[in-house]
Tab-separated table of C-alpha atoms in Angstrom:
chain	number	residue	atom	x	y	z
A	509	MET	CA	180.383	193.364	22.830
A	510	ASN	CA	177.891	190.755	21.617
A	511	SER	CA	180.299	187.899	22.324
A	512	MET	CA	180.906	189.223	25.847
A	513	GLN	CA	177.144	189.385	26.462
A	514	GLN	CA	176.794	185.822	25.166
A	515	ASP	CA	179.486	184.694	27.615
A	516	VAL	CA	177.506	186.214	30.482
A	517	ASP	CA	174.280	184.522	29.395
A	518	GLU	CA	175.872	181.104	28.911
A	519	ARG	CA	177.745	181.042	32.209
A	520	THR	CA	175.052	182.222	34.622
A	521	SER	CA	173.970	178.577	35.094
A	522	LEU	CA	177.382	177.542	36.461
A	523	THR	CA	177.231	175.723	39.779
A	524	GLY	CA	180.752	174.315	39.753
A	525	ASN	CA	182.653	172.261	42.241
A	526	ASN	CA	184.071	175.099	44.286
A	527	LYS	CA	184.348	177.041	41.010
A	528	PHE	CA	182.851	180.297	39.803
A	529	GLU	CA	183.024	182.812	36.981
A	530	LEU	CA	184.691	186.172	37.585
A	531	PHE	CA	183.772	189.070	35.324
A	532	LEU	CA	186.885	191.228	34.839
A	533	PHE	CA	186.988	194.924	33.995
A	534	LYS	CA	189.250	197.969	34.229
A	535	LEU	CA	188.552	201.261	35.951
A	536	GLY	CA	191.614	203.371	35.166
A	537	THR	CA	194.662	204.298	37.230
A	538	SER	CA	195.061	205.027	40.937
A	539	ASP	CA	197.132	207.543	42.894
A	540	HIS	CA	199.556	204.735	43.736
A	541	SER	CA	200.124	203.324	40.256
A	542	THR	CA	199.867	204.199	36.585
A	543	SER	CA	198.847	200.626	35.744
A	544	ARG	CA	195.252	199.920	34.826
A	545	GLU	CA	194.553	197.169	37.326
A	546	LEU	CA	191.979	194.423	36.921
A	547	PHE	CA	188.860	194.327	39.060
A	548	GLY	CA	186.131	191.697	39.152
A	549	ILE	CA	182.721	190.640	40.402
A	550	ASN	CA	180.917	187.323	40.274
A	551	VAL	CA	179.304	186.831	36.871
A	552	PHE	CA	176.095	185.710	38.627
A	553	LYS	CA	175.531	189.360	39.560
A	554	VAL	CA	175.869	190.678	36.002
A	555	ARG	CA	172.545	190.996	34.193
A	556	GLU	CA	173.870	192.619	31.045
A	557	ILE	CA	176.509	194.942	29.638
A	558	MET	CA	176.041	197.720	27.127
A	559	GLU	CA	177.729	200.694	25.576
A	560	MET	CA	177.292	203.821	27.671
A	561	PRO	CA	173.798	205.247	27.069
A	562	ALA	CA	172.571	208.756	27.759
A	563	ILE	CA	172.407	209.347	31.505
A	564	THR	CA	170.121	211.780	33.308
A	565	ALA	CA	171.800	213.560	36.218
A	566	VAL	CA	169.823	213.598	39.470
A	567	ALA	CA	169.816	216.780	41.530
A	568	GLY	CA	171.406	216.459	44.951
A	569	SER	CA	172.706	212.934	44.402
A	570	HIS	CA	175.922	211.461	45.800
A	571	PRO	CA	179.115	212.641	44.009
A	572	HIS	CA	179.791	209.061	42.894
A	573	MET	CA	176.374	208.710	41.286
A	574	LEU	CA	176.259	209.724	37.629
A	575	GLY	CA	172.474	209.720	37.487
A	576	VAL	CA	169.831	207.342	36.201
A	577	VAL	CA	169.197	205.549	32.924
A	578	ASN	CA	166.056	204.087	31.389
A	579	ILE	CA	166.594	200.400	30.508
A	580	ARG	CA	163.520	198.881	28.868
A	581	GLY	CA	161.183	200.901	31.048
A	582	GLN	CA	163.131	200.437	34.289
A	583	ILE	CA	164.813	203.448	35.887
A	584	VAL	CA	168.239	202.264	37.060
A	585	PRO	CA	170.758	204.275	39.126
A	586	VAL	CA	174.235	204.560	37.578
A	587	ILE	CA	177.336	204.630	39.794
A	588	ASP	CA	180.717	205.935	38.683
A	589	LEU	CA	182.670	202.870	39.773
A	590	PRO	CA	186.174	204.278	39.154
A	591	MET	CA	185.394	207.287	41.337
A	592	ALA	CA	183.805	205.080	44.000
A	593	VAL	CA	187.015	203.057	44.396
A	594	GLY	CA	189.466	205.938	43.955
A	595	CYS	CA	190.565	205.424	40.344
A	596	LYS	CA	191.004	207.997	37.594
A	597	SER	CA	189.342	206.968	34.369
A	598	ASN	CA	190.144	208.175	30.865
A	599	GLY	CA	186.562	207.618	29.806
A	600	LEU	CA	183.560	205.625	30.952
A	601	LYS	CA	182.576	203.587	27.920
A	602	ILE	CA	180.731	200.556	29.325
A	603	LEU	CA	177.666	200.178	31.531
A	604	MET	CA	177.560	197.017	33.635
A	605	VAL	CA	174.009	196.315	34.833
A	606	THR	CA	173.840	194.141	37.936
A	607	GLU	CA	171.210	192.424	40.046
A	608	PHE	CA	171.829	191.433	43.640
A	609	ALA	CA	170.294	191.838	47.084
A	610	ARG	CA	166.843	192.419	45.528
A	611	SER	CA	167.961	195.478	43.590
A	612	THR	CA	169.068	196.514	40.101
A	613	GLN	CA	171.808	199.065	39.549
A	614	ALA	CA	174.406	199.907	36.929
A	615	PHE	CA	178.121	200.580	37.260
A	616	ALA	CA	179.992	202.692	34.722
A	617	VAL	CA	183.429	201.198	33.930
A	618	GLU	CA	186.266	202.073	31.595
A	619	GLU	CA	186.655	198.739	29.818
A	620	VAL	CA	185.503	195.133	30.108
A	621	ASP	CA	188.239	192.529	29.870
A	622	GLU	CA	187.075	188.909	29.981
A	623	ILE	CA	185.280	186.269	31.983
A	624	VAL	CA	187.501	183.719	33.698
A	625	ARG	CA	186.587	180.460	35.394
A	626	LEU	CA	188.397	180.008	38.703
A	627	GLU	CA	188.417	177.704	41.665
A	628	TRP	CA	187.633	179.438	44.924
A	629	ASN	CA	190.986	178.300	46.332
A	630	GLN	CA	192.573	180.699	43.817
A	631	VAL	CA	190.887	183.520	45.717
A	632	LEU	CA	192.334	184.740	49.007
A	633	SER	CA	190.677	186.994	51.550
A	634	ALA	CA	191.988	190.554	51.446
A	635	GLU	CA	189.686	192.217	53.921
A	636	SER	CA	192.232	192.585	56.711
A	637	SER	CA	194.987	194.055	54.564
A	638	VAL	CA	193.722	196.032	51.563
A	639	GLY	CA	190.840	197.871	50.004
A	640	GLY	CA	189.441	199.952	52.841
A	641	GLY	CA	186.425	197.666	52.995
A	642	LEU	CA	185.751	197.808	49.251
A	643	VAL	CA	187.814	194.736	48.295
A	644	THR	CA	186.804	191.393	49.779
A	645	SER	CA	189.476	189.255	48.140
A	646	ILE	CA	192.290	188.952	45.616
A	647	ALA	CA	191.943	186.467	42.751
A	648	ARG	CA	195.084	184.785	41.406
A	649	LEU	CA	194.012	184.454	37.798
A	650	ASP	CA	196.825	182.153	36.680
A	651	GLY	CA	197.048	179.995	39.778
A	652	ASP	CA	199.552	179.941	42.615
A	653	THR	CA	202.560	181.258	40.687
A	654	ASP	CA	204.812	184.242	41.292
A	655	LYS	CA	203.882	185.763	37.933
A	656	THR	CA	200.128	185.330	38.188
A	657	ARG	CA	197.902	188.238	37.257
A	658	LEU	CA	195.884	189.546	40.189
A	659	ALA	CA	192.338	190.897	40.209
A	660	GLN	CA	190.647	192.720	43.056
A	661	VAL	CA	187.204	191.301	43.840
A	662	LEU	CA	184.978	194.206	44.809
A	663	ASP	CA	182.371	194.256	47.549
A	664	VAL	CA	179.708	195.814	45.344
A	665	GLU	CA	177.157	195.634	48.149
A	666	GLN	CA	179.358	197.889	50.271
A	667	ILE	CA	179.923	200.267	47.351
A	668	LEU	CA	176.196	200.449	46.690
A	669	ARG	CA	175.534	201.133	50.363
A	670	ASN	CA	178.145	203.925	50.381
A	671	VAL	CA	176.650	205.667	47.360
A	672	LEU	CA	172.966	204.968	47.923
A	673	PRO	CA	172.608	204.634	51.716
A	674	SER	CA	169.212	203.381	52.791
A	675	GLY	CA	169.852	203.204	56.529
A	676	ASP	CA	170.377	200.097	58.598
A	677	PRO	CA	167.757	197.387	58.116
A	678	ASP	CA	165.361	197.101	61.015
A	679	VAL	CA	166.803	194.353	63.203
A	680	ASP	CA	165.263	195.061	66.593
A	681	GLU	CA	163.286	192.460	68.529
A	682	ASN	CA	159.956	193.912	67.402
A	683	SER	CA	160.816	193.480	63.729
A	684	ILE	CA	161.946	189.861	63.890
A	685	GLY	CA	159.094	188.416	65.950
A	686	PRO	CA	159.457	185.765	68.663
A	687	GLN	CA	162.921	184.849	69.878
A	688	VAL	CA	164.592	181.898	68.174
A	689	ARG	CA	165.222	179.051	70.605
A	690	LEU	CA	168.183	176.712	70.231
A	691	PRO	CA	168.898	173.549	72.230
A	692	ALA	CA	170.911	174.235	75.367
A	693	GLY	CA	174.612	174.590	74.607
A	694	ALA	CA	174.123	174.890	70.830
A	695	VAL	CA	175.047	177.764	68.533
A	696	ILE	CA	174.531	178.918	64.966
A	697	LEU	CA	177.717	178.742	62.886
A	698	ALA	CA	177.709	181.556	60.315
A	699	ALA	CA	180.024	182.335	57.397
A	700	ASP	CA	180.251	185.462	55.239
A	701	ASP	CA	183.249	187.205	53.668
A	702	SER	CA	181.751	190.715	53.640
A	703	SER	CA	182.322	192.839	56.738
A	704	LEU	CA	179.074	194.685	56.011
A	705	ALA	CA	177.129	191.439	55.765
A	706	ARG	CA	178.702	190.045	58.943
A	707	SER	CA	177.744	193.183	60.827
A	708	LEU	CA	174.119	192.925	59.687
A	709	ILE	CA	173.975	189.193	60.394
A	710	GLU	CA	175.413	189.653	63.863
A	711	LYS	CA	172.824	192.346	64.667
A	712	GLY	CA	170.069	190.080	63.374
A	713	LEU	CA	171.171	187.017	65.335
A	714	GLU	CA	171.613	189.092	68.490
A	715	ALA	CA	168.064	190.426	68.073
A	716	MET	CA	166.871	186.822	67.673
A	717	GLY	CA	168.512	185.988	70.990
A	718	VAL	CA	170.704	183.169	69.660
A	719	PRO	CA	174.392	182.476	70.393
A	720	PHE	CA	176.532	182.245	67.286
A	721	ILE	CA	180.041	181.816	65.928
A	722	MET	CA	180.949	184.052	62.982
A	723	THR	CA	183.531	183.059	60.359
A	724	LYS	CA	184.812	184.827	57.231
A	725	THR	CA	185.040	182.006	54.669
A	726	GLY	CA	183.552	178.611	53.919
A	727	LYS	CA	186.941	177.047	54.600
A	728	GLU	CA	187.130	178.664	58.029
A	729	ALA	CA	183.583	177.506	58.821
A	730	TRP	CA	184.383	173.947	57.674
A	731	GLU	CA	187.521	173.801	59.805
A	732	ARG	CA	185.656	175.251	62.780
A	733	LEU	CA	182.901	172.660	62.384
A	734	GLN	CA	185.411	169.824	62.398
A	735	ALA	CA	187.087	171.226	65.516
A	736	ILE	CA	183.712	171.496	67.242
A	737	SER	CA	182.942	167.884	66.299
A	738	ALA	CA	186.238	166.678	67.752
A	739	GLN	CA	185.610	168.554	71.006
A	740	ALA	CA	182.051	167.234	71.197
A	741	ALA	CA	183.317	163.655	70.844
A	742	THR	CA	185.509	164.075	73.922
A	743	GLU	CA	182.351	165.035	75.830
A	744	GLY	CA	180.352	162.083	74.525
A	745	LYS	CA	178.285	164.392	72.304
A	746	THR	CA	177.800	164.964	68.581
A	747	ALA	CA	178.411	167.972	66.375
A	748	LYS	CA	174.631	168.437	66.181
A	749	ASP	CA	174.567	168.908	69.964
A	750	LYS	CA	176.935	171.842	69.557
A	751	VAL	CA	175.832	173.370	66.223
A	752	ALA	CA	172.086	173.748	65.743
A	753	LEU	CA	172.337	175.283	62.264
A	754	VAL	CA	174.865	176.532	59.719
A	755	LEU	CA	174.144	179.871	58.029
A	756	THR	CA	176.318	180.515	54.988
A	757	ASP	CA	176.881	182.978	52.192
A	758	LEU	CA	177.537	181.615	48.692
A	759	GLU	CA	180.415	183.781	47.446
A	760	MET	CA	183.465	183.349	49.667
A	761	PRO	CA	187.209	183.007	49.057
A	762	GLU	CA	188.893	179.599	49.397
A	763	MET	CA	185.611	177.663	49.731
A	764	ASP	CA	182.184	178.827	48.593
A	765	GLY	CA	178.844	178.157	50.237
A	766	PHE	CA	177.885	175.495	47.702
A	767	THR	CA	180.975	173.455	48.569
A	768	LEU	CA	180.570	174.027	52.303
A	769	THR	CA	176.987	172.776	52.092
A	770	ARG	CA	177.971	169.706	50.072
A	771	ASN	CA	180.752	168.906	52.549
A	772	ILE	CA	178.335	169.088	55.454
A	773	LYS	CA	175.602	167.040	53.820
A	774	ASN	CA	178.014	164.354	52.583
A	775	ASP	CA	179.683	163.819	55.973
A	776	GLY	CA	177.943	161.515	58.418
A	777	ARG	CA	179.136	163.602	61.353
A	778	PHE	CA	177.302	166.674	60.115
A	779	SER	CA	174.589	165.613	57.664
A	780	SER	CA	171.794	166.099	60.212
A	781	ILE	CA	172.799	169.726	60.826
A	782	PRO	CA	170.493	172.008	58.825
A	783	VAL	CA	172.100	174.491	56.432
A	784	VAL	CA	170.519	177.799	55.441
A	785	ILE	CA	172.060	179.736	52.581
A	786	HIS	CA	171.874	183.508	52.973
A	787	SER	CA	172.936	185.244	49.789
A	788	SER	CA	172.664	188.349	47.643
A	789	LEU	CA	172.578	186.029	44.601
A	790	THR	CA	168.820	186.021	44.184
A	791	GLY	CA	166.677	184.501	41.463
A	792	SER	CA	165.181	181.127	40.540
A	793	THR	CA	168.407	179.793	38.972
A	794	ASN	CA	170.393	180.286	42.157
A	795	GLU	CA	167.580	178.847	44.278
A	796	ASP	CA	167.627	175.710	42.101
A	797	HIS	CA	171.387	175.426	42.681
A	798	VAL	CA	170.801	175.691	46.419
A	799	LYS	CA	168.340	172.795	46.340
A	800	GLY	CA	170.793	170.759	44.299
A	801	VAL	CA	173.501	170.851	46.982
A	802	GLY	CA	171.080	169.834	49.737
A	803	ALA	CA	170.582	173.075	51.638
A	804	ASP	CA	167.601	173.110	53.978
A	805	GLY	CA	166.698	176.724	53.346
A	806	TYR	CA	167.475	179.787	51.282
A	807	VAL	CA	166.888	183.429	52.158
A	808	ALA	CA	167.917	186.544	50.249
A	809	LYS	CA	169.927	189.280	51.941
A	810	PHE	CA	169.060	191.202	54.037
A	811	VAL	CA	165.738	191.341	55.878
A	812	ALA	CA	166.127	190.262	59.491
A	813	ALA	CA	162.483	189.209	59.829
A	814	GLU	CA	162.760	186.882	56.818
A	815	LEU	CA	166.036	185.449	58.078
A	816	ALA	CA	164.512	184.788	61.503
A	817	GLU	CA	161.417	183.181	60.002
A	818	THR	CA	163.525	180.917	57.757
A	819	ILE	CA	165.688	179.828	60.699
A	820	ARG	CA	162.581	179.091	62.789
A	821	LYS	CA	161.036	176.960	60.023
A	822	VAL	CA	164.212	174.976	59.414
A	823	LEU	CA	164.805	174.313	63.104
A	824	ALA	CA	161.201	173.169	63.548
A	825	ARG	CA	161.508	170.353	60.989
């Protein structure tokens, strides 16, 4: 247990070149298989792990919520992760405490496995084919081989929203302030692998009154940007004439937001296009990483007014 915690602490500073750390764990068996499959989340979201403490049940809570636990004076909700994803556990032994999207919560799991370092091109989007919205991607742990182990990368934001619904964030015109104005004919190019996040972003951008193109991965956004540049050239224009700003998540299969930002800033065709990173990976360490790859702005998910204000400031420079 101590060595696993040390691994988490040492690797949270990883920026990588399109690489990341995946924290692997097991939840039990499913109705479709007796195998104990591997699941994972980005190690950046893991604050600590511990043996299962005493949990206080909360009256009237969601069936997937075990209760709350006191961790050094902080009351943290505890979610039964196997139950939330439809697995049958033989015993919840480990508590995985996470921080993301400005919140702290804990997930009860059956067993922790290991932390693996992967390239994002080892991770393929799974949203359209599996998981019922709870799995964003499938990680090929041993590379592109027929015998590779597979791990399901969970959309923990969606799981948290299912168990602890807080209602849709306020994204109407009154909440976001003045409309955001783009140059004529220009759009915002956005990228996020979570269907929940894309839905919220789309509502926010619509409330801001800006046209946009939404993509699901950094790779898709990069390819779309190049196609837009080629089309602009045939019209005697530049990519900047067509794309006023790029809004990107950090965690995405195939190409992450760090790599997308570096690609944009290191390419003369696109370097003048501002990039705003919009991520649930909050904290000073991640903000330092954002500055290091040349992003023009950083805003934590998801408050539409803050997103609108950040976009306004970046466009005004």
